[in-house]
Coordinates of C-alpha atoms in Angstrom, one line a residue:
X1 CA 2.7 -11.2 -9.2
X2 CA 2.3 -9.4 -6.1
X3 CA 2.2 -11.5 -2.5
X4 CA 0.8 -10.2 0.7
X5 CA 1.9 -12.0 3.6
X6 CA -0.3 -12.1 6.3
X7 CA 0.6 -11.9 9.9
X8 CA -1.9 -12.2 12.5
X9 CA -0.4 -10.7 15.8
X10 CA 1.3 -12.7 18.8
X11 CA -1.0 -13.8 21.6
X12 CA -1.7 -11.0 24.5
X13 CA -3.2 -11.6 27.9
X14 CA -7.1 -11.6 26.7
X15 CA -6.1 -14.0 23.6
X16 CA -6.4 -17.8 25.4
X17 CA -9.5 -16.3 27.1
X18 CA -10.8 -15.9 23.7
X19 CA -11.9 -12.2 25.3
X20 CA -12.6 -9.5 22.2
X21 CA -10.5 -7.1 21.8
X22 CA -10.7 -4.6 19.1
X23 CA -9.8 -1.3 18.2
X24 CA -12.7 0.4 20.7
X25 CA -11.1 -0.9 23.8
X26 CA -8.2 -1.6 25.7
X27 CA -4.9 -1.4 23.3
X28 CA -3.0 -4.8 25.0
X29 CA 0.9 -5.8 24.0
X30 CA 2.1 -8.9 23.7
X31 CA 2.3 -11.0 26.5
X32 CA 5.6 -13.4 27.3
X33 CA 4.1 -16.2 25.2
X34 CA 3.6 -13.8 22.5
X35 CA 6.9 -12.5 22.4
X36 CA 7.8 -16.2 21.9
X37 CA 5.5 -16.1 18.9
X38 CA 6.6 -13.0 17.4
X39 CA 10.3 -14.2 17.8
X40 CA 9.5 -17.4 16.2
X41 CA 7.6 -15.8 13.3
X42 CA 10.5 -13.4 12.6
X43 CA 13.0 -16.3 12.4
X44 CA 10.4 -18.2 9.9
X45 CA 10.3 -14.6 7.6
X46 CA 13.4 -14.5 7.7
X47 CA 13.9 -18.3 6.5
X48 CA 11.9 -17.6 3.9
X49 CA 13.2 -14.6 2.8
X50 CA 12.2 -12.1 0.1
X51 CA 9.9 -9.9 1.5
X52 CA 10.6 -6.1 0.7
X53 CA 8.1 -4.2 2.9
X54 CA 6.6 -4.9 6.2
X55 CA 3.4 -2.9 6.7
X56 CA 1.5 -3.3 10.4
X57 CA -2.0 -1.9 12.2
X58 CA -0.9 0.9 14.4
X59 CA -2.0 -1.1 17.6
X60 CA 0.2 -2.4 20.5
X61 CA 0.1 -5.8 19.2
X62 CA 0.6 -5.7 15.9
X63 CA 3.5 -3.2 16.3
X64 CA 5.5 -5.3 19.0
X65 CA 4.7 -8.2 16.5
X66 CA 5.8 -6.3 13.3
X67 CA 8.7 -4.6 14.9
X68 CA 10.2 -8.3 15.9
X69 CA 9.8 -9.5 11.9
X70 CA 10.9 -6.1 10.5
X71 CA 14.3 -5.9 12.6
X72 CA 15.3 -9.5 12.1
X73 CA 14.4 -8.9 7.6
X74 CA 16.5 -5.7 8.0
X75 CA 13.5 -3.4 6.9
X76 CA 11.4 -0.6 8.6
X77 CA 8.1 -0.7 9.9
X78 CA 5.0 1.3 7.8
X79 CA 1.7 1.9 10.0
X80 CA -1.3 2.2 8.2
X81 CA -4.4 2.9 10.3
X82 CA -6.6 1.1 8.6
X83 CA -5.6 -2.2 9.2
X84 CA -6.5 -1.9 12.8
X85 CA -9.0 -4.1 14.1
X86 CA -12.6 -3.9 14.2
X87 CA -14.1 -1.6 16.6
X88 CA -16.4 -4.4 18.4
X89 CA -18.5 -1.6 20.4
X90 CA -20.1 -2.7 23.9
X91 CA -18.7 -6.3 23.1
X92 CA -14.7 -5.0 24.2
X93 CA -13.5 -7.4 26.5
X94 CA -16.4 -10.1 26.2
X95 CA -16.2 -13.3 25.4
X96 CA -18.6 -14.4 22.6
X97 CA -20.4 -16.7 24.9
X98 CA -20.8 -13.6 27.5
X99 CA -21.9 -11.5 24.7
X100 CA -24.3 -14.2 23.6
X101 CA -25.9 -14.2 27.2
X102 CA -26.2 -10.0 27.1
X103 CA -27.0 -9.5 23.6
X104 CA -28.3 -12.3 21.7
X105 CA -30.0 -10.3 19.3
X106 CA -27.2 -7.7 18.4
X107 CA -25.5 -11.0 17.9
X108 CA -27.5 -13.1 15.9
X109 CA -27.7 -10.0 13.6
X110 CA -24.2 -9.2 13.0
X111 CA -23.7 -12.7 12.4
X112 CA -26.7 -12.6 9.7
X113 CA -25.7 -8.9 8.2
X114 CA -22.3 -8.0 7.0
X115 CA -24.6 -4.8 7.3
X116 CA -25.5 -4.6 11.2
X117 CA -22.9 -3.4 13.7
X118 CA -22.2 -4.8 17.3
X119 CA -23.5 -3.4 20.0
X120 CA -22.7 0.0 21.1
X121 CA -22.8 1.5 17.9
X122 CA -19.1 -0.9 17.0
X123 CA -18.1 -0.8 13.6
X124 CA -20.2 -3.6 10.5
X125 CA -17.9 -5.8 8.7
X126 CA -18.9 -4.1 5.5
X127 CA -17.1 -0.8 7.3
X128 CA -14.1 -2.9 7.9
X129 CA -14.5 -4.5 4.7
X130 CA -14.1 -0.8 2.6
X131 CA -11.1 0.2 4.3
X132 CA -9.2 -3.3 4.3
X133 CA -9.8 -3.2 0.7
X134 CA -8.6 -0.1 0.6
X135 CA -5.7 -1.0 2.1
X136 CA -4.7 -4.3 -0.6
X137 CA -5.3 -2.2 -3.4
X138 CA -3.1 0.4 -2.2
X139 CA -0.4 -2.1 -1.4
X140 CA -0.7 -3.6 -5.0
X141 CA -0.2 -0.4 -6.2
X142 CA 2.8 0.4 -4.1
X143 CA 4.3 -2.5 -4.6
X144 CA 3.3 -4.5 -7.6
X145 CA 5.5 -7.7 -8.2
X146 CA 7.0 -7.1 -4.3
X147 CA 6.3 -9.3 -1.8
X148 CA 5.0 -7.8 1.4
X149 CA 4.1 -8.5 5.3
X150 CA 1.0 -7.2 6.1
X151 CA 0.7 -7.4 10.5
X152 CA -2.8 -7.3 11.6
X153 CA -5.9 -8.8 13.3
X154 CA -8.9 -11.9 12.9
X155 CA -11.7 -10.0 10.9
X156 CA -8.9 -7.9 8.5
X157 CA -6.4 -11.1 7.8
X158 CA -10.2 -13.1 7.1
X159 CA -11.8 -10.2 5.1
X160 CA -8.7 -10.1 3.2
X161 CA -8.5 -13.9 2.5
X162 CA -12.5 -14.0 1.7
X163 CA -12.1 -11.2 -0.9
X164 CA -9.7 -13.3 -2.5
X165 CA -12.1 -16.4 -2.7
X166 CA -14.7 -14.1 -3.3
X167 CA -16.4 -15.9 -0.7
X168 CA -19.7 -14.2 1.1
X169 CA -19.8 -12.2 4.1
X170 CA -20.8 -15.3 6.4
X171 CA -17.4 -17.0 5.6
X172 CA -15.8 -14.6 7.4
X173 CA -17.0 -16.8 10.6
X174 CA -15.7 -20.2 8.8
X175 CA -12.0 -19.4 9.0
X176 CA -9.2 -20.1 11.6
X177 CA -6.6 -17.1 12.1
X178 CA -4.3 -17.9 15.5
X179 CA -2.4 -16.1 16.9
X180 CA 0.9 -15.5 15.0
X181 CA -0.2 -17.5 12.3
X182 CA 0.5 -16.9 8.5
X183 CA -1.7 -16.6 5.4
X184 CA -0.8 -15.7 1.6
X185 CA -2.2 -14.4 -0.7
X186 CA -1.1 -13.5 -4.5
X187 CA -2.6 -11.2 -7.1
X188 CA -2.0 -11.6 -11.4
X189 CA -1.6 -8.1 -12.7
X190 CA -5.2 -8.5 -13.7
X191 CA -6.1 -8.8 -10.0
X192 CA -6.8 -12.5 -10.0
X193 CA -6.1 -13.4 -6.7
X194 CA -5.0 -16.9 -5.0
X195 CA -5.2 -17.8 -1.6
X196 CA -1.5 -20.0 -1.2
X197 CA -2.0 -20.6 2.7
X198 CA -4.1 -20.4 6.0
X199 CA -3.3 -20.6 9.2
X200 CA 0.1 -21.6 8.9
X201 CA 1.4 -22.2 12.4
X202 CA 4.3 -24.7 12.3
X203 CA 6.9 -21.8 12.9
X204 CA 5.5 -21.8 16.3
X205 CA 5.9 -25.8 17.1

């Protein structure tokens, strides 16, 4: 069985204003509370014990998150690129409600259409979809019967967890990822995956 632990980042500035920010705009770090968080997280990993490899998105957030984990679990950090967030086009820095007021359309089609992009020519959810796939399988391969801690964003740690339900695209919108929070997921060798938790946040109470 192979386990992929997955790490949302620490909060950042724009994260309690619920502003978007992906991997077309501004490249944030952790703010103090998130430091907390990441702090917190690594002492819960580390609890826990047993994971072998800690992979992360190459952005501020994730990396400052990632690092916290990988130094207290004694391992180094791997960046893959494609676990970076979605690139959310004209929408960077919004909040949903101000994107809802600017461009309802663009909206109400990317919520309808894993197919249609934001605005701005941003990247679909199929798009992110391909290469966070990408990503598991390679990891699986890599590291079959390992467990591992994957460091990313929302729409990667969700498309992840809704390819292991084998949920539809729309589900993506249905789950809560917070910040620092943890999710698992394990795979058979015959790739039968389980979703073992969401949204685990008491590390951070």
């Amino acid at each position: 069985m192979t386990t992929l632990v997955l790490l949302r980042h620490g909060e950042t500035l724009l994260t309690p204003q619920r502003r978007i920010s992906g991997s077309g705009g501004s490249d944030p770090g952790l703010s103090p509370a998130g430091r907390r968080q990441a702090r917190a997280t690594a002492d819960a990993l580390a609890r826990r014990g047993g994971i072998e490899a800690v992979v992360t998105s190459p952005m501020r957030r994730c990396q400052e998150t990632a690092r916290s984990a990988a130094a207290r679990l004694g391992l180094s950090v791997q960046v893959d690129r494609d676990l970076r967030e979605a690139d959310f086009g004209a929408w960077e820095g919004l909040t949903f409600a101000e994107v809802r007021e600017r461009y309802p359309d663009d909206l109400s089609a990317w919520f309808a259409s894993p197919e249609s992009p934001p605005s701005g020519a941003g990247e679909t959810v199929q798009q992110v979809t391909r290469r966070v796939a990408a990503v598991r399988d390679g990891l699986r391969a890599r590291y079959a019967g390992a467990t591992v801690l994957v460091v990313s964003h929302v729409v990667p740690v969700r498309t992840l967890l809704r390819l292991a339900l084998q949920a539809p695209p729309h589900s993506l919108f249905r789950m809560e990822v917070a910040a620092a929070s943890l999710s698992t997921v394990t795979y058979e060798e015959d790739g039968t995956a389980t979703v073992r938790a969401l949204n685990d946040t008491h590390h951070l109470d």
